[in-house]
Amino acid sequence: MAIALSVNLNKIALLRNSRPGNYPDPMTHGAICLDAGAQGLTLHPRPDQRHVRPADVRRCAQLITQYSGAEFNIEGNPFAAPLADYPGLLALVEETRPAQCTLVPDTHSQLTSDHGFDLTQDGERLLPIIQQLDSWGVRVSLFMDPDLAQIRLAKTLGADRIELYTGPYAAAHAQQDAAAETLLQSYIAASTLAQEIGLGVNAGHDLNLQNLTAFHRLPLIQEVSIGHALTVDALYMGLAPAVRAYLAICQGAVHE
Ligand code: PXP
């Protein structure tokens, strides 16, 4: 089964933010990714705007309309309060209507997302948010650890998909640690359950050209969103060749 590749442009925005102005323009890079065949773009706006800014979200929504079938995925914390001209995740989604919104429990101080939701804690306050997104016709994905009880809760809340947090697997894989296989088995179990109960499955975090191939072993895996490693690979390979290298894996042309 082919996996859709959604390229996360936050790292391009981080480079842009190191100087005044809009160079490099993350949307120029977004267009290169889509021209190279990526099926989507992901932006993760945060209140501190350290990566993408609200203006990037608006421009990405425009850009994606020029590519038939391409999907815009906005990810972020729906509970993070508006700050300065950051209007909050829901306000940005309402305005720009992406194909998918991935809800992530990252706090203000976190360098990057590093765990999935605990729905026993957050389920009640997530429910009206999921219902609101659903009423706008936006697919809802919840960032989750491969915990089967939690994945059942995601279904009861009305989520459409889960995005499996793959950071620990990537770390173990990089160390050639046997834990990588154990973690992969937990993603396989999570994906099997999700498929049984009617949830879609995405995955993301620290995925790269070395560790991605194994995800074809999941019975259901619809999309990966990749930013950091793909941007680093682009420094060596060029952006379009890097996207094509990831796409070759996503399409199953590269084997473990
Ligand atoms: N998925 C989520 C929810 C994320 O927060 C991130 C990082 O912004 C990614 C996927 C992509 O991770 P990476 O940049 O390590 O590829």
PDB file of C-alpha atoms and ligand atoms in Angstrom:
ATOM      1  CA  MET A   1       0.000   0.000   0.000  1.00  0.00           C
ATOM      2  CA  ALA A   2       1.351   3.419  -0.925  1.00  0.00           C
ATOM      3  CA  ILE A   3       1.769   5.855   1.953  1.00  0.00           C
ATOM      4  CA  ALA A   4       1.048   9.550   1.332  1.00  0.00           C
ATOM      5  CA  LEU A   5       3.929  11.912   2.102  1.00  0.00           C
ATOM      6  CA  SER A   6       3.062  15.219   3.747  1.00  0.00           C
ATOM      7  CA  VAL A   7       6.126  17.440   3.983  1.00  0.00           C
ATOM      8  CA  ASN A   8       6.357  19.535   7.138  1.00  0.00           C
ATOM      9  CA  LEU A   9       7.736  22.991   6.252  1.00  0.00           C
ATOM     10  CA  ASN A  10       8.476  24.186   9.798  1.00  0.00           C
ATOM     11  CA  LYS A  11      12.241  23.778   9.446  1.00  0.00           C
ATOM     12  CA  ILE A  12      12.269  25.986   6.348  1.00  0.00           C
ATOM     13  CA  ALA A  13      10.375  28.601   8.364  1.00  0.00           C
ATOM     14  CA  LEU A  14      12.913  28.275  11.176  1.00  0.00           C
ATOM     15  CA  LEU A  15      15.704  29.114   8.724  1.00  0.00           C
ATOM     16  CA  ARG A  16      13.669  32.025   7.347  1.00  0.00           C
ATOM     17  CA  ASN A  17      13.051  33.346  10.878  1.00  0.00           C
ATOM     18  CA  SER A  18      16.782  33.667  11.548  1.00  0.00           C
ATOM     19  CA  ARG A  19      16.773  36.841   9.435  1.00  0.00           C
ATOM     20  CA  PRO A  20      14.257  39.603   8.769  1.00  0.00           C
ATOM     21  CA  GLY A  21      12.172  39.188   5.632  1.00  0.00           C
ATOM     22  CA  ASN A  22      10.755  36.062   3.992  1.00  0.00           C
ATOM     23  CA  TYR A  23      13.835  34.278   2.653  1.00  0.00           C
ATOM     24  CA  PRO A  24      13.741  31.388   2.231  1.00  0.00           C
ATOM     25  CA  ASP A  25      10.022  31.522   1.573  1.00  0.00           C
ATOM     26  CA  PRO A  26       8.552  28.291   2.980  1.00  0.00           C
ATOM     27  CA  MET A  27       5.901  28.325   0.238  1.00  0.00           C
ATOM     28  CA  THR A  28       8.545  28.294  -2.516  1.00  0.00           C
ATOM     29  CA  HIS A  29       9.838  25.124  -0.887  1.00  0.00           C
ATOM     30  CA  GLY A  30       6.299  23.833  -0.480  1.00  0.00           C
ATOM     31  CA  ALA A  31       5.706  24.235  -4.211  1.00  0.00           C
ATOM     32  CA  ILE A  32       8.935  22.339  -4.988  1.00  0.00           C
ATOM     33  CA  CYS A  33       7.783  19.484  -2.726  1.00  0.00           C
ATOM     34  CA  LEU A  34       4.367  19.320  -4.423  1.00  0.00           C
ATOM     35  CA  ASP A  35       5.934  19.565  -7.895  1.00  0.00           C
ATOM     36  CA  ALA A  36       8.189  16.638  -6.928  1.00  0.00           C
ATOM     37  CA  GLY A  37       5.098  14.579  -6.113  1.00  0.00           C
ATOM     38  CA  ALA A  38       4.513  15.009  -2.368  1.00  0.00           C
ATOM     39  CA  GLN A  39       0.838  14.433  -1.614  1.00  0.00           C
ATOM     40  CA  GLY A  40       0.597  17.126   1.006  1.00  0.00           C
ATOM     41  CA  LEU A  41       2.094  19.861   3.140  1.00  0.00           C
ATOM     42  CA  THR A  42       2.035  20.137   6.916  1.00  0.00           C
ATOM     43  CA  LEU A  43       2.437  23.260   9.026  1.00  0.00           C
ATOM     44  CA  HIS A  44       2.619  23.304  12.808  1.00  0.00           C
ATOM     45  CA  PRO A  45       1.875  26.846  13.993  1.00  0.00           C
ATOM     46  CA  ARG A  46       2.669  27.694  17.599  1.00  0.00           C
ATOM     47  CA  PRO A  47       1.781  30.752  19.685  1.00  0.00           C
ATOM     48  CA  ASP A  48       5.437  31.844  19.860  1.00  0.00           C
ATOM     49  CA  GLN A  49       5.680  31.673  16.028  1.00  0.00           C
ATOM     50  CA  ARG A  50       9.173  30.219  16.240  1.00  0.00           C
ATOM     51  CA  HIS A  51       8.531  28.226  13.078  1.00  0.00           C
ATOM     52  CA  VAL A  52       5.612  29.010  10.789  1.00  0.00           C
ATOM     53  CA  ARG A  53       3.502  32.124  11.255  1.00  0.00           C
ATOM     54  CA  PRO A  54      -0.224  32.646  10.678  1.00  0.00           C
ATOM     55  CA  ALA A  55       0.599  34.281   7.318  1.00  0.00           C
ATOM     56  CA  ASP A  56       2.346  31.044   6.221  1.00  0.00           C
ATOM     57  CA  VAL A  57      -0.767  29.057   7.122  1.00  0.00           C
ATOM     58  CA  ARG A  58      -2.926  31.360   4.992  1.00  0.00           C
ATOM     59  CA  ARG A  59      -0.526  31.198   2.045  1.00  0.00           C
ATOM     60  CA  CYS A  60      -0.206  27.424   2.274  1.00  0.00           C
ATOM     61  CA  ALA A  61      -3.992  27.111   2.106  1.00  0.00           C
ATOM     62  CA  GLN A  62      -3.823  29.112  -1.144  1.00  0.00           C
ATOM     63  CA  LEU A  63      -0.892  27.158  -2.566  1.00  0.00           C
ATOM     64  CA  ILE A  64      -2.487  23.779  -2.004  1.00  0.00           C
ATOM     65  CA  THR A  65      -5.517  24.727  -4.115  1.00  0.00           C
ATOM     66  CA  GLN A  66      -3.198  24.814  -7.151  1.00  0.00           C
ATOM     67  CA  TYR A  67      -2.416  21.092  -6.767  1.00  0.00           C
ATOM     68  CA  SER A  68      -5.329  18.789  -7.439  1.00  0.00           C
ATOM     69  CA  GLY A  69      -5.662  16.127  -4.759  1.00  0.00           C
ATOM     70  CA  ALA A  70      -2.922  17.579  -2.537  1.00  0.00           C
ATOM     71  CA  GLU A  71      -3.804  17.928   1.143  1.00  0.00           C
ATOM     72  CA  PHE A  72      -3.014  20.616   3.669  1.00  0.00           C
ATOM     73  CA  ASN A  73      -2.515  19.322   7.212  1.00  0.00           C
ATOM     74  CA  ILE A  74      -2.395  21.820  10.069  1.00  0.00           C
ATOM     75  CA  GLU A  75      -1.129  20.370  13.316  1.00  0.00           C
ATOM     76  CA  GLY A  76      -0.963  21.914  16.738  1.00  0.00           C
ATOM     77  CA  ASN A  77      -2.291  22.269  20.225  1.00  0.00           C
ATOM     78  CA  PRO A  78      -5.940  23.363  20.235  1.00  0.00           C
ATOM     79  CA  PHE A  79      -5.679  24.492  23.861  1.00  0.00           C
ATOM     80  CA  ALA A  80      -2.817  26.959  23.332  1.00  0.00           C
ATOM     81  CA  ALA A  81      -4.223  30.453  23.861  1.00  0.00           C
ATOM     82  CA  PRO A  82      -4.012  33.165  21.177  1.00  0.00           C
ATOM     83  CA  LEU A  83      -0.915  35.306  21.512  1.00  0.00           C
ATOM     84  CA  ALA A  84      -0.260  38.606  19.688  1.00  0.00           C
ATOM     85  CA  ASP A  85      -1.269  37.919  16.061  1.00  0.00           C
ATOM     86  CA  TYR A  86      -1.428  34.145  16.614  1.00  0.00           C
ATOM     87  CA  PRO A  87      -5.217  33.670  16.692  1.00  0.00           C
ATOM     88  CA  GLY A  88      -5.198  30.099  18.046  1.00  0.00           C
ATOM     89  CA  LEU A  89      -5.285  26.800  16.170  1.00  0.00           C
ATOM     90  CA  LEU A  90      -9.057  26.579  15.775  1.00  0.00           C
ATOM     91  CA  ALA A  91      -9.332  30.120  14.424  1.00  0.00           C
ATOM     92  CA  LEU A  92      -6.656  29.350  11.814  1.00  0.00           C
ATOM     93  CA  VAL A  93      -8.415  26.130  10.838  1.00  0.00           C
ATOM     94  CA  GLU A  94     -11.779  27.861  10.593  1.00  0.00           C
ATOM     95  CA  GLU A  95     -10.266  30.493   8.317  1.00  0.00           C
ATOM     96  CA  THR A  96      -8.171  28.232   6.080  1.00  0.00           C
ATOM     97  CA  ARG A  97     -10.119  24.922   6.103  1.00  0.00           C
ATOM     98  CA  PRO A  98      -7.305  22.394   5.668  1.00  0.00           C
ATOM     99  CA  ALA A  99      -8.102  18.823   4.618  1.00  0.00           C
ATOM    100  CA  GLN A 100      -6.830  17.593   7.965  1.00  0.00           C
ATOM    101  CA  CYS A 101      -6.144  18.962  11.422  1.00  0.00           C
ATOM    102  CA  THR A 102      -3.818  16.941  13.628  1.00  0.00           C
ATOM    103  CA  LEU A 103      -4.325  17.767  17.285  1.00  0.00           C
ATOM    104  CA  VAL A 104      -1.126  17.559  19.314  1.00  0.00           C
ATOM    105  CA  PRO A 105      -0.646  17.909  23.089  1.00  0.00           C
ATOM    106  CA  ASP A 106       2.576  19.939  22.907  1.00  0.00           C
ATOM    107  CA  THR A 107       3.133  22.528  25.606  1.00  0.00           C
ATOM    108  CA  HIS A 108       4.618  25.983  25.124  1.00  0.00           C
ATOM    109  CA  SER A 109       8.011  24.988  26.531  1.00  0.00           C
ATOM    110  CA  GLN A 110       8.417  21.787  24.501  1.00  0.00           C
ATOM    111  CA  LEU A 111      11.122  21.894  21.842  1.00  0.00           C
ATOM    112  CA  THR A 112       9.014  19.563  19.695  1.00  0.00           C
ATOM    113  CA  SER A 113       6.075  17.183  20.142  1.00  0.00           C
ATOM    114  CA  ASP A 114       7.237  14.315  22.333  1.00  0.00           C
ATOM    115  CA  HIS A 115       4.168  12.337  23.400  1.00  0.00           C
ATOM    116  CA  GLY A 116       0.656  11.480  22.362  1.00  0.00           C
ATOM    117  CA  PHE A 117      -2.570  12.508  24.075  1.00  0.00           C
ATOM    118  CA  ASP A 118      -3.706  11.050  27.353  1.00  0.00           C
ATOM    119  CA  LEU A 119      -7.382  10.927  26.467  1.00  0.00           C
ATOM    120  CA  THR A 120      -8.461   9.890  29.967  1.00  0.00           C
ATOM    121  CA  GLN A 121      -7.315  13.388  30.933  1.00  0.00           C
ATOM    122  CA  ASP A 122      -7.992  15.457  27.800  1.00  0.00           C
ATOM    123  CA  GLY A 123     -10.864  13.549  26.185  1.00  0.00           C
ATOM    124  CA  GLU A 124     -13.658  15.631  27.681  1.00  0.00           C
ATOM    125  CA  ARG A 125     -12.254  18.956  26.549  1.00  0.00           C
ATOM    126  CA  LEU A 126     -11.212  17.546  23.154  1.00  0.00           C
ATOM    127  CA  LEU A 127     -14.713  16.316  22.329  1.00  0.00           C
ATOM    128  CA  PRO A 128     -16.262  19.706  21.421  1.00  0.00           C
ATOM    129  CA  ILE A 129     -13.132  20.599  19.425  1.00  0.00           C
ATOM    130  CA  ILE A 130     -13.343  17.384  17.417  1.00  0.00           C
ATOM    131  CA  GLN A 131     -17.051  18.028  16.829  1.00  0.00           C
ATOM    132  CA  GLN A 132     -16.335  21.588  15.694  1.00  0.00           C
ATOM    133  CA  LEU A 133     -13.643  20.454  13.242  1.00  0.00           C
ATOM    134  CA  ASP A 134     -15.961  17.748  11.972  1.00  0.00           C
ATOM    135  CA  SER A 135     -18.720  20.323  11.363  1.00  0.00           C
ATOM    136  CA  TRP A 136     -16.255  22.283   9.206  1.00  0.00           C
ATOM    137  CA  GLY A 137     -15.547  19.148   7.158  1.00  0.00           C
ATOM    138  CA  VAL A 138     -11.961  18.957   8.407  1.00  0.00           C
ATOM    139  CA  ARG A 139     -10.581  15.444   9.021  1.00  0.00           C
ATOM    140  CA  VAL A 140      -9.423  15.081  12.619  1.00  0.00           C
ATOM    141  CA  SER A 141      -6.299  13.159  13.533  1.00  0.00           C
ATOM    142  CA  LEU A 142      -5.098  12.768  17.133  1.00  0.00           C
ATOM    143  CA  PHE A 143      -1.393  12.456  17.914  1.00  0.00           C
ATOM    144  CA  MET A 144      -1.147   9.234  19.916  1.00  0.00           C
ATOM    145  CA  ASP A 145       1.265   6.792  21.467  1.00  0.00           C
ATOM    146  CA  PRO A 146       0.679   3.152  20.449  1.00  0.00           C
ATOM    147  CA  ASP A 147      -1.503   2.493  23.500  1.00  0.00           C
ATOM    148  CA  LEU A 148      -4.480   0.319  22.620  1.00  0.00           C
ATOM    149  CA  ALA A 149      -6.814   1.583  25.361  1.00  0.00           C
ATOM    150  CA  GLN A 150      -6.088   5.170  24.345  1.00  0.00           C
ATOM    151  CA  ILE A 151      -6.716   4.374  20.683  1.00  0.00           C
ATOM    152  CA  ARG A 152     -10.148   2.979  21.581  1.00  0.00           C
ATOM    153  CA  LEU A 153     -10.863   6.279  23.354  1.00  0.00           C
ATOM    154  CA  ALA A 154      -9.828   8.204  20.222  1.00  0.00           C
ATOM    155  CA  LYS A 155     -12.553   6.355  18.348  1.00  0.00           C
ATOM    156  CA  THR A 156     -15.205   7.065  20.978  1.00  0.00           C
ATOM    157  CA  LEU A 157     -14.378  10.794  20.758  1.00  0.00           C
ATOM    158  CA  GLY A 158     -15.121  10.770  17.031  1.00  0.00           C
ATOM    159  CA  ALA A 159     -11.591  11.195  15.667  1.00  0.00           C
ATOM    160  CA  ASP A 160     -11.149  10.125  12.039  1.00  0.00           C
ATOM    161  CA  ARG A 161      -7.510   9.116  12.319  1.00  0.00           C
ATOM    162  CA  ILE A 162      -4.656   8.752  14.747  1.00  0.00           C
ATOM    163  CA  GLU A 163      -1.092   9.863  14.082  1.00  0.00           C
ATOM    164  CA  LEU A 164       1.296   7.472  15.796  1.00  0.00           C
ATOM    165  CA  TYR A 165       4.164   9.254  17.555  1.00  0.00           C
ATOM    166  CA  THR A 166       7.273   7.563  16.152  1.00  0.00           C
ATOM    167  CA  GLY A 167      10.020   9.438  18.046  1.00  0.00           C
ATOM    168  CA  PRO A 168      10.986   6.589  20.439  1.00  0.00           C
ATOM    169  CA  TYR A 169      11.148   4.099  17.544  1.00  0.00           C
ATOM    170  CA  ALA A 170      13.372   6.446  15.534  1.00  0.00           C
ATOM    171  CA  ALA A 171      15.706   6.912  18.512  1.00  0.00           C
ATOM    172  CA  ALA A 172      15.987   3.149  19.072  1.00  0.00           C
ATOM    173  CA  HIS A 173      16.491   2.537  15.346  1.00  0.00           C
ATOM    174  CA  ALA A 174      19.332   5.073  15.239  1.00  0.00           C
ATOM    175  CA  GLN A 175      21.036   3.228  18.123  1.00  0.00           C
ATOM    176  CA  GLN A 176      20.449  -0.129  16.376  1.00  0.00           C
ATOM    177  CA  ASP A 177      18.671  -1.074  19.578  1.00  0.00           C
ATOM    178  CA  ALA A 178      16.446  -4.165  19.645  1.00  0.00           C
ATOM    179  CA  ALA A 179      13.770  -1.948  21.220  1.00  0.00           C
ATOM    180  CA  ALA A 180      13.104  -0.595  17.721  1.00  0.00           C
ATOM    181  CA  GLU A 181      11.545  -3.915  16.695  1.00  0.00           C
ATOM    182  CA  THR A 182       9.490  -4.065  19.910  1.00  0.00           C
ATOM    183  CA  LEU A 183       8.215  -0.550  19.240  1.00  0.00           C
ATOM    184  CA  LEU A 184       7.434  -1.410  15.658  1.00  0.00           C
ATOM    185  CA  GLN A 185       5.367  -4.347  16.898  1.00  0.00           C
ATOM    186  CA  SER A 186       3.429  -1.920  19.106  1.00  0.00           C
ATOM    187  CA  TYR A 187       2.693   0.278  16.042  1.00  0.00           C
ATOM    188  CA  ILE A 188       1.568  -2.828  14.150  1.00  0.00           C
ATOM    189  CA  ALA A 189      -0.797  -3.708  17.027  1.00  0.00           C
ATOM    190  CA  ALA A 190      -2.037  -0.101  17.180  1.00  0.00           C
ATOM    191  CA  SER A 191      -2.610   0.005  13.432  1.00  0.00           C
ATOM    192  CA  THR A 192      -4.395  -3.377  13.488  1.00  0.00           C
ATOM    193  CA  LEU A 193      -6.755  -2.143  16.193  1.00  0.00           C
ATOM    194  CA  ALA A 194      -7.325   1.189  14.468  1.00  0.00           C
ATOM    195  CA  GLN A 195      -8.262  -0.610  11.271  1.00  0.00           C
ATOM    196  CA  GLU A 196     -10.639  -2.925  13.163  1.00  0.00           C
ATOM    197  CA  ILE A 197     -12.493  -0.070  14.845  1.00  0.00           C
ATOM    198  CA  GLY A 198     -12.578   2.206  11.792  1.00  0.00           C
ATOM    199  CA  LEU A 199      -9.838   4.718  12.511  1.00  0.00           C
ATOM    200  CA  GLY A 200      -7.338   5.837   9.871  1.00  0.00           C
ATOM    201  CA  VAL A 201      -3.616   5.781  10.668  1.00  0.00           C
ATOM    202  CA  ASN A 202      -0.865   8.347  10.084  1.00  0.00           C
ATOM    203  CA  ALA A 203       2.608   8.409  11.611  1.00  0.00           C
ATOM    204  CA  GLY A 204       5.264  10.970  12.245  1.00  0.00           C
ATOM    205  CA  HIS A 205       8.258  12.263  14.113  1.00  0.00           C
ATOM    206  CA  ASP A 206      11.917  11.698  13.388  1.00  0.00           C
ATOM    207  CA  LEU A 207      11.136   9.490  10.413  1.00  0.00           C
ATOM    208  CA  ASN A 208      13.944   9.353   7.874  1.00  0.00           C
ATOM    209  CA  LEU A 209      15.249   7.481   4.850  1.00  0.00           C
ATOM    210  CA  GLN A 210      16.669   4.741   7.079  1.00  0.00           C
ATOM    211  CA  ASN A 211      13.772   4.048   9.435  1.00  0.00           C
ATOM    212  CA  LEU A 212      10.725   4.699   7.230  1.00  0.00           C
ATOM    213  CA  THR A 213      10.691   1.503   5.133  1.00  0.00           C
ATOM    214  CA  ALA A 214       9.620  -0.659   8.081  1.00  0.00           C
ATOM    215  CA  PHE A 215       6.280   1.193   8.272  1.00  0.00           C
ATOM    216  CA  HIS A 216       5.001  -0.818   5.332  1.00  0.00           C
ATOM    217  CA  ARG A 217       4.681  -3.643   7.893  1.00  0.00           C
ATOM    218  CA  LEU A 218       1.732  -1.818   9.483  1.00  0.00           C
ATOM    219  CA  PRO A 219      -1.560  -3.215   8.140  1.00  0.00           C
ATOM    220  CA  LEU A 220      -2.868   0.340   7.745  1.00  0.00           C
ATOM    221  CA  ILE A 221      -0.706   3.431   7.288  1.00  0.00           C
ATOM    222  CA  GLN A 222      -2.132   6.229   5.181  1.00  0.00           C
ATOM    223  CA  GLU A 223       0.219   9.177   5.635  1.00  0.00           C
ATOM    224  CA  VAL A 224       3.564  10.112   7.137  1.00  0.00           C
ATOM    225  CA  SER A 225       4.443  13.705   7.891  1.00  0.00           C
ATOM    226  CA  ILE A 226       8.148  14.403   7.751  1.00  0.00           C
ATOM    227  CA  GLY A 227      10.069  17.615   8.245  1.00  0.00           C
ATOM    228  CA  HIS A 228      13.361  17.553  10.096  1.00  0.00           C
ATOM    229  CA  ALA A 229      15.207  14.704   8.374  1.00  0.00           C
ATOM    230  CA  LEU A 230      13.821  15.547   4.935  1.00  0.00           C
ATOM    231  CA  THR A 231      15.075  19.120   5.289  1.00  0.00           C
ATOM    232  CA  VAL A 232      18.498  17.861   6.364  1.00  0.00           C
ATOM    233  CA  ASP A 233      18.577  15.400   3.449  1.00  0.00           C
ATOM    234  CA  ALA A 234      17.656  18.264   1.125  1.00  0.00           C
ATOM    235  CA  LEU A 235      20.895  20.032   2.146  1.00  0.00           C
ATOM    236  CA  TYR A 236      22.842  17.106   0.721  1.00  0.00           C
ATOM    237  CA  MET A 237      20.563  15.981  -2.087  1.00  0.00           C
ATOM    238  CA  GLY A 238      18.538  19.013  -3.085  1.00  0.00           C
ATOM    239  CA  LEU A 239      14.895  19.368  -2.107  1.00  0.00           C
ATOM    240  CA  ALA A 240      13.179  17.709  -5.088  1.00  0.00           C
ATOM    241  CA  PRO A 241      15.531  14.650  -5.082  1.00  0.00           C
ATOM    242  CA  ALA A 242      15.059  14.330  -1.312  1.00  0.00           C
ATOM    243  CA  VAL A 243      11.262  14.362  -1.717  1.00  0.00           C
ATOM    244  CA  ARG A 244      11.546  11.767  -4.483  1.00  0.00           C
ATOM    245  CA  ALA A 245      13.740   9.555  -2.269  1.00  0.00           C
ATOM    246  CA  TYR A 246      11.071   9.617   0.468  1.00  0.00           C
ATOM    247  CA  LEU A 247       8.333   9.027  -2.095  1.00  0.00           C
ATOM    248  CA  ALA A 248      10.148   5.944  -3.413  1.00  0.00           C
ATOM    249  CA  ILE A 249       9.979   4.480   0.099  1.00  0.00           C
ATOM    250  CA  CYS A 250       6.375   5.574   0.602  1.00  0.00           C
ATOM    251  CA  GLN A 251       5.407   3.918  -2.676  1.00  0.00           C
ATOM    252  CA  GLY A 252       7.060   0.672  -1.598  1.00  0.00           C
ATOM    253  CA  ALA A 253       9.849   0.787  -4.166  1.00  0.00           C
ATOM    254  CA  VAL A 254      12.563   0.406  -1.490  1.00  0.00           C
ATOM    255  CA  HIS A 255      12.623  -2.723   0.664  1.00  0.00           C
ATOM    256  CA  GLU A 256      13.947  -3.349   4.184  1.00  0.00           C
TER     257      GLU A 256
HETATM  258  N1  PXP B   1       4.033  15.004  13.522  1.00  0.00           N
HETATM  259  C1  PXP B   1       3.912  15.904  14.515  1.00  0.00           C
HETATM  260  C2  PXP B   1       2.664  15.910  15.320  1.00  0.00           C
HETATM  261  C3  PXP B   1       4.929  16.833  14.772  1.00  0.00           C
HETATM  262  O1  PXP B   1       4.802  17.732  15.754  1.00  0.00           O
HETATM  263  C4  PXP B   1       6.073  16.842  13.947  1.00  0.00           C
HETATM  264  C5  PXP B   1       7.145  17.861  14.159  1.00  0.00           C
HETATM  265  O2  PXP B   1       6.621  19.140  13.985  1.00  0.00           O
HETATM  266  C6  PXP B   1       6.144  15.895  12.912  1.00  0.00           C
HETATM  267  C7  PXP B   1       5.117  14.976  12.733  1.00  0.00           C
HETATM  268  C8  PXP B   1       7.322  15.823  11.980  1.00  0.00           C
HETATM  269  O3  PXP B   1       8.446  15.441  12.717  1.00  0.00           O
HETATM  270  P1  PXP B   1       9.894  15.599  12.062  1.00  0.00           P
HETATM  271  O4  PXP B   1      10.114  17.056  11.858  1.00  0.00           O
HETATM  272  O5  PXP B   1      10.797  15.001  13.085  1.00  0.00           O
HETATM  273  O6  PXP B   1       9.874  14.843  10.771  1.00  0.00           O
END
